[in-house]
Amino acid sequence: MLRNFTALLAALCIASCASTPETQQAENRLPEPSLEQIADNVWIHKSYHVVEPWGPILSQGMVIETDKGVILVDTAWTDEETESLLNLIAKETGELPIQAIVTHAHSDKMGGMDALHAHEIVTIAHQFSNEDAPARSLTPARTSIEMREKDNFIATAPDSSIVYEILYPGPGHTRDNIVVYYAPAKVLFGGCLIRPGDSDNLGNTADGDVGHWAQATRNVAEAFPDAEIVIPSHGPMGGRALLDHTIALAEKAAAAQ
Ligand SMILES: [Zn+2]
């Protein structure tokens, strides 16, 4: 009895002694990548990265489980985080993605390309993303799709069913930004082109075309009139109001130029 009691005390001590510094460390550590299911067969993936001077920045991508395989939209910020994300996806769906589409050449969307290639995942990007990637220290996707403004790339399976759609709306957040639509769930992944509802600015415009941003967003709204769920890169998902909100912010920013 006494021995058991001592053992218990020892165990409690180890647990509490270990937990204090660990808790403090956890507070300084960035959250691990995570998956949030938002509809049948659709998840948002989240990862964080410290970007000075702003601090930790959330970036979101999408995962779609189709009967043709799992499709990943955007990597996490880094190869390491993307590797964790792939593990999460495999746990959740039982398989690794067969294809990944990346929505523009910045590290929040393409920072984990090498991790995808290590697993032989087919990677797809707009031709401009692949052209711009090396100068931004990013690995290009292995497949380039050439699209002009308003071009819609429809990924079909061998039985000719539509799996997902990509639209190139023209320049906005970057010259290469694309959006991805998954019709069965009416989900539109808008990436960094689309701003969160609580944002009062366009975010990072360093590589952007502020003068064309509103038109690019209108092109998205017109191309996908049935979209009901809209996912931005850097904040909560919403409805079509996020498209109107982004158009309003872009018009204001363009007028101020
Ligand atoms: Zn970006």
Coordinates of C-alpha atoms and ligand atoms in Angstrom, one line a residue:
M1 CA 0.0 0.0 0.0
L2 CA 2.7 2.4 1.1
R3 CA 4.8 1.5 -1.9
N4 CA 1.9 2.1 -4.2
F5 CA 1.2 5.4 -2.6
T6 CA 4.8 6.5 -3.1
A7 CA 4.7 5.3 -6.7
L8 CA 1.6 7.4 -7.2
L9 CA 3.3 10.4 -5.6
A10 CA 6.3 9.9 -7.8
A11 CA 4.1 9.7 -10.9
L12 CA 2.2 12.8 -9.9
C13 CA 5.5 14.6 -9.4
I14 CA 6.9 13.6 -12.7
A15 CA 3.7 14.7 -14.4
S16 CA 3.5 18.1 -12.7
C17 CA 7.3 18.7 -12.9
A18 CA 7.2 17.9 -16.6
S19 CA 4.1 19.8 -17.4
T20 CA 5.1 23.3 -16.2
P21 CA 8.0 23.9 -18.6
E22 CA 6.1 22.1 -21.3
T23 CA 3.1 24.3 -20.9
Q24 CA 5.3 27.4 -21.2
Q25 CA 7.0 26.0 -24.3
A26 CA 3.6 25.3 -25.8
E27 CA 2.6 28.9 -25.4
N28 CA 5.7 30.0 -27.4
R29 CA 5.2 27.3 -30.0
L30 CA 3.0 27.7 -33.1
P31 CA -0.1 25.6 -33.3
E32 CA 0.5 22.4 -35.3
P33 CA -1.2 22.1 -38.7
S34 CA -4.8 21.0 -38.4
L35 CA -7.8 19.9 -40.4
E36 CA -11.4 21.1 -40.0
Q37 CA -14.2 19.3 -41.8
I38 CA -16.6 21.8 -43.2
A39 CA -18.9 19.7 -45.5
D40 CA -19.2 16.1 -46.7
N41 CA -15.7 15.2 -48.0
V42 CA -14.3 18.7 -47.6
W43 CA -11.8 20.0 -45.0
I44 CA -10.0 23.3 -44.5
H45 CA -6.4 22.8 -43.5
K46 CA -4.7 25.4 -41.3
S47 CA -1.1 26.1 -40.6
Y48 CA 0.8 29.0 -38.9
H49 CA 4.0 30.8 -39.6
V50 CA 5.7 33.8 -38.0
V51 CA 5.9 36.6 -40.5
E52 CA 7.6 39.7 -39.1
P53 CA 6.4 42.3 -38.2
W54 CA 2.9 40.7 -37.9
G55 CA 3.7 37.6 -35.8
P56 CA 2.0 34.2 -36.3
I57 CA -0.1 34.2 -39.5
L58 CA -2.8 31.6 -40.2
S59 CA -2.9 30.2 -43.7
Q60 CA -5.7 27.9 -44.9
G61 CA -6.0 25.5 -47.8
M62 CA -8.5 22.8 -48.7
V63 CA -8.7 19.0 -48.9
I64 CA -11.4 17.3 -51.0
E65 CA -12.0 13.6 -50.9
T66 CA -13.5 12.4 -54.2
D67 CA -14.1 9.0 -55.5
K68 CA -11.2 9.6 -57.8
G69 CA -8.8 10.3 -54.9
V70 CA -8.0 13.0 -52.4
I71 CA -7.2 16.5 -53.9
L72 CA -5.1 19.0 -51.9
V73 CA -5.4 22.7 -52.5
D74 CA -2.3 24.6 -51.3
T75 CA 0.6 23.3 -49.1
A76 CA 1.2 24.4 -45.6
W77 CA 3.9 27.1 -45.0
T78 CA 6.9 24.8 -45.0
D79 CA 7.9 21.3 -46.0
E80 CA 7.9 20.1 -42.4
E81 CA 4.4 21.4 -41.8
T82 CA 3.2 20.0 -45.1
E83 CA 4.6 16.6 -44.0
S84 CA 2.5 16.8 -40.8
L85 CA -0.5 17.9 -42.9
L86 CA -0.1 14.9 -45.2
N87 CA 0.0 12.6 -42.1
L88 CA -3.2 14.2 -40.9
I89 CA -4.9 13.7 -44.3
A90 CA -3.8 10.1 -44.4
K91 CA -5.2 9.5 -40.9
E92 CA -8.5 11.2 -41.8
T93 CA -9.1 9.8 -45.3
G94 CA -7.0 6.7 -45.3
E95 CA -4.9 7.9 -48.2
L96 CA -2.5 10.5 -49.4
P97 CA -3.6 13.1 -51.9
I98 CA -3.2 12.1 -55.5
Q99 CA -3.0 15.7 -56.8
A100 CA -2.2 19.1 -55.3
I101 CA -3.2 22.4 -56.8
V102 CA -1.4 25.5 -55.5
T103 CA -3.1 28.8 -55.9
H104 CA -0.2 31.3 -56.3
A105 CA 3.5 31.6 -55.8
H106 CA 3.9 32.7 -52.2
S107 CA 5.2 30.5 -49.3
D108 CA 1.8 30.2 -47.6
K109 CA 0.5 28.4 -50.7
M110 CA 3.6 26.7 -52.1
G111 CA 6.1 26.5 -49.3
G112 CA 5.8 22.8 -49.0
M113 CA 6.2 21.7 -52.6
D114 CA 9.2 19.5 -51.9
A115 CA 7.2 17.5 -49.3
L116 CA 4.6 16.8 -52.0
H117 CA 7.2 15.7 -54.5
A118 CA 8.8 13.4 -52.0
H119 CA 5.5 11.5 -52.0
E120 CA 5.2 11.6 -55.8
I121 CA 2.0 13.7 -55.5
V122 CA 1.1 15.3 -58.9
T123 CA 1.4 19.1 -58.5
I124 CA -0.4 21.6 -60.6
A125 CA -0.1 25.4 -60.8
H126 CA -0.8 28.3 -63.2
Q127 CA 2.0 28.8 -65.6
F128 CA 2.7 32.2 -64.0
S129 CA 3.1 30.6 -60.5
N130 CA 5.7 28.2 -61.9
E131 CA 7.5 31.1 -63.6
D132 CA 7.5 33.3 -60.4
A133 CA 8.3 30.5 -57.9
P134 CA 12.1 30.2 -58.3
A135 CA 12.7 34.0 -57.7
R136 CA 10.7 33.6 -54.4
S137 CA 12.8 30.5 -53.3
L138 CA 9.8 28.2 -54.0
T139 CA 9.8 24.9 -55.9
P140 CA 7.6 25.1 -59.0
A141 CA 4.7 22.6 -59.5
R142 CA 5.5 19.8 -62.0
T143 CA 2.5 20.6 -64.1
S144 CA 1.8 24.1 -65.5
I145 CA -1.7 25.1 -66.8
E146 CA -1.9 28.0 -69.2
M147 CA -4.9 30.1 -68.6
R148 CA -5.9 33.6 -69.6
E149 CA -8.2 35.8 -67.7
K150 CA -11.6 34.1 -67.1
D151 CA -10.3 30.8 -68.4
N152 CA -11.8 27.8 -66.5
F153 CA -9.9 24.6 -66.2
I154 CA -12.2 21.7 -65.6
A155 CA -10.5 18.6 -64.1
T156 CA -12.5 15.6 -65.3
A157 CA -12.1 11.9 -64.5
P158 CA -11.8 9.2 -67.2
D159 CA -15.6 8.7 -67.0
S160 CA -15.9 12.4 -67.9
S161 CA -17.4 13.4 -64.5
I162 CA -16.2 16.7 -63.2
V163 CA -13.9 16.4 -60.2
Y164 CA -13.1 20.1 -59.6
E165 CA -12.7 23.4 -61.4
I166 CA -10.0 26.0 -61.5
L167 CA -10.6 29.6 -62.6
Y168 CA -7.9 32.1 -63.4
P169 CA -9.7 35.4 -62.7
G170 CA -6.8 37.7 -63.8
P171 CA -4.4 39.5 -61.5
G172 CA -5.4 40.6 -58.0
H173 CA -3.4 39.5 -54.9
T174 CA -0.8 38.3 -57.4
R175 CA -0.6 38.0 -61.2
D176 CA -1.0 34.2 -60.9
N177 CA -3.8 33.8 -58.3
I178 CA -6.3 31.1 -59.1
V179 CA -9.4 29.8 -57.3
V180 CA -10.8 26.3 -57.0
Y181 CA -14.4 25.2 -57.0
Y182 CA -15.9 21.9 -55.8
A183 CA -19.4 21.8 -57.1
P184 CA -20.8 18.8 -55.0
A185 CA -20.3 20.9 -51.8
K186 CA -20.7 24.3 -53.5
V187 CA -17.4 25.2 -51.9
L188 CA -15.2 27.9 -53.5
F189 CA -11.6 28.2 -52.3
G190 CA -10.7 31.8 -52.9
G191 CA -7.2 31.8 -51.4
C192 CA -5.5 35.2 -50.9
L193 CA -7.6 36.9 -53.5
I194 CA -10.6 36.7 -51.2
R195 CA -10.5 38.7 -47.9
P196 CA -11.9 37.5 -44.6
G197 CA -15.1 39.3 -43.4
D198 CA -13.4 41.0 -40.5
S199 CA -10.6 42.4 -42.6
D200 CA -10.7 46.1 -43.5
N201 CA -7.8 45.9 -46.1
L202 CA -6.5 43.8 -48.9
G203 CA -3.6 42.3 -46.9
N204 CA -0.3 41.8 -48.7
T205 CA -0.4 43.8 -51.9
A206 CA 3.4 43.7 -52.6
D207 CA 3.0 41.5 -55.7
G208 CA -0.6 42.5 -56.4
D209 CA -2.6 44.4 -59.0
V210 CA -4.8 46.6 -56.8
G211 CA -6.4 48.2 -59.9
H212 CA -7.6 44.8 -61.2
W213 CA -8.4 43.1 -57.9
A214 CA -12.2 44.1 -57.9
Q215 CA -12.6 42.9 -61.4
A216 CA -10.8 39.6 -60.7
T217 CA -13.2 39.0 -57.8
R218 CA -16.2 39.9 -60.0
N219 CA -14.9 37.3 -62.5
V220 CA -14.9 34.7 -59.6
A221 CA -18.5 35.6 -58.6
E222 CA -19.7 35.3 -62.2
A223 CA -18.0 32.1 -62.9
F224 CA -19.4 30.3 -59.8
P225 CA -23.0 31.6 -59.2
D226 CA -23.8 28.5 -57.3
A227 CA -21.0 28.7 -54.8
E228 CA -22.3 29.0 -51.2
I229 CA -19.3 28.5 -49.1
V230 CA -16.3 30.8 -49.7
I231 CA -12.9 30.1 -48.1
P232 CA -10.3 32.8 -47.8
S233 CA -6.6 32.1 -47.0
H234 CA -6.4 34.2 -43.9
G235 CA -9.6 34.1 -41.9
P236 CA -13.0 32.4 -41.3
M237 CA -14.9 31.0 -44.2
G238 CA -18.2 32.7 -45.1
G239 CA -20.9 33.0 -47.8
R240 CA -20.9 35.0 -51.0
A241 CA -20.8 38.1 -48.8
L242 CA -17.0 37.6 -48.7
L243 CA -16.9 38.2 -52.5
D244 CA -18.9 41.5 -52.1
H245 CA -16.7 42.5 -49.2
T246 CA -13.5 41.9 -51.2
I247 CA -14.9 43.9 -54.2
A248 CA -15.7 46.8 -51.8
L249 CA -12.2 46.7 -50.2
A250 CA -10.5 46.5 -53.6
E251 CA -12.5 49.4 -55.1
K252 CA -11.6 51.5 -52.1
A253 CA -7.9 50.6 -52.3
A254 CA -7.9 51.3 -56.1
A255 CA -9.6 54.7 -55.6
A256 CA -7.0 55.6 -53.0
Q257 CA -4.1 54.8 -55.4
Ligands
ZN1 ZN 0.1 35.4 -51.3

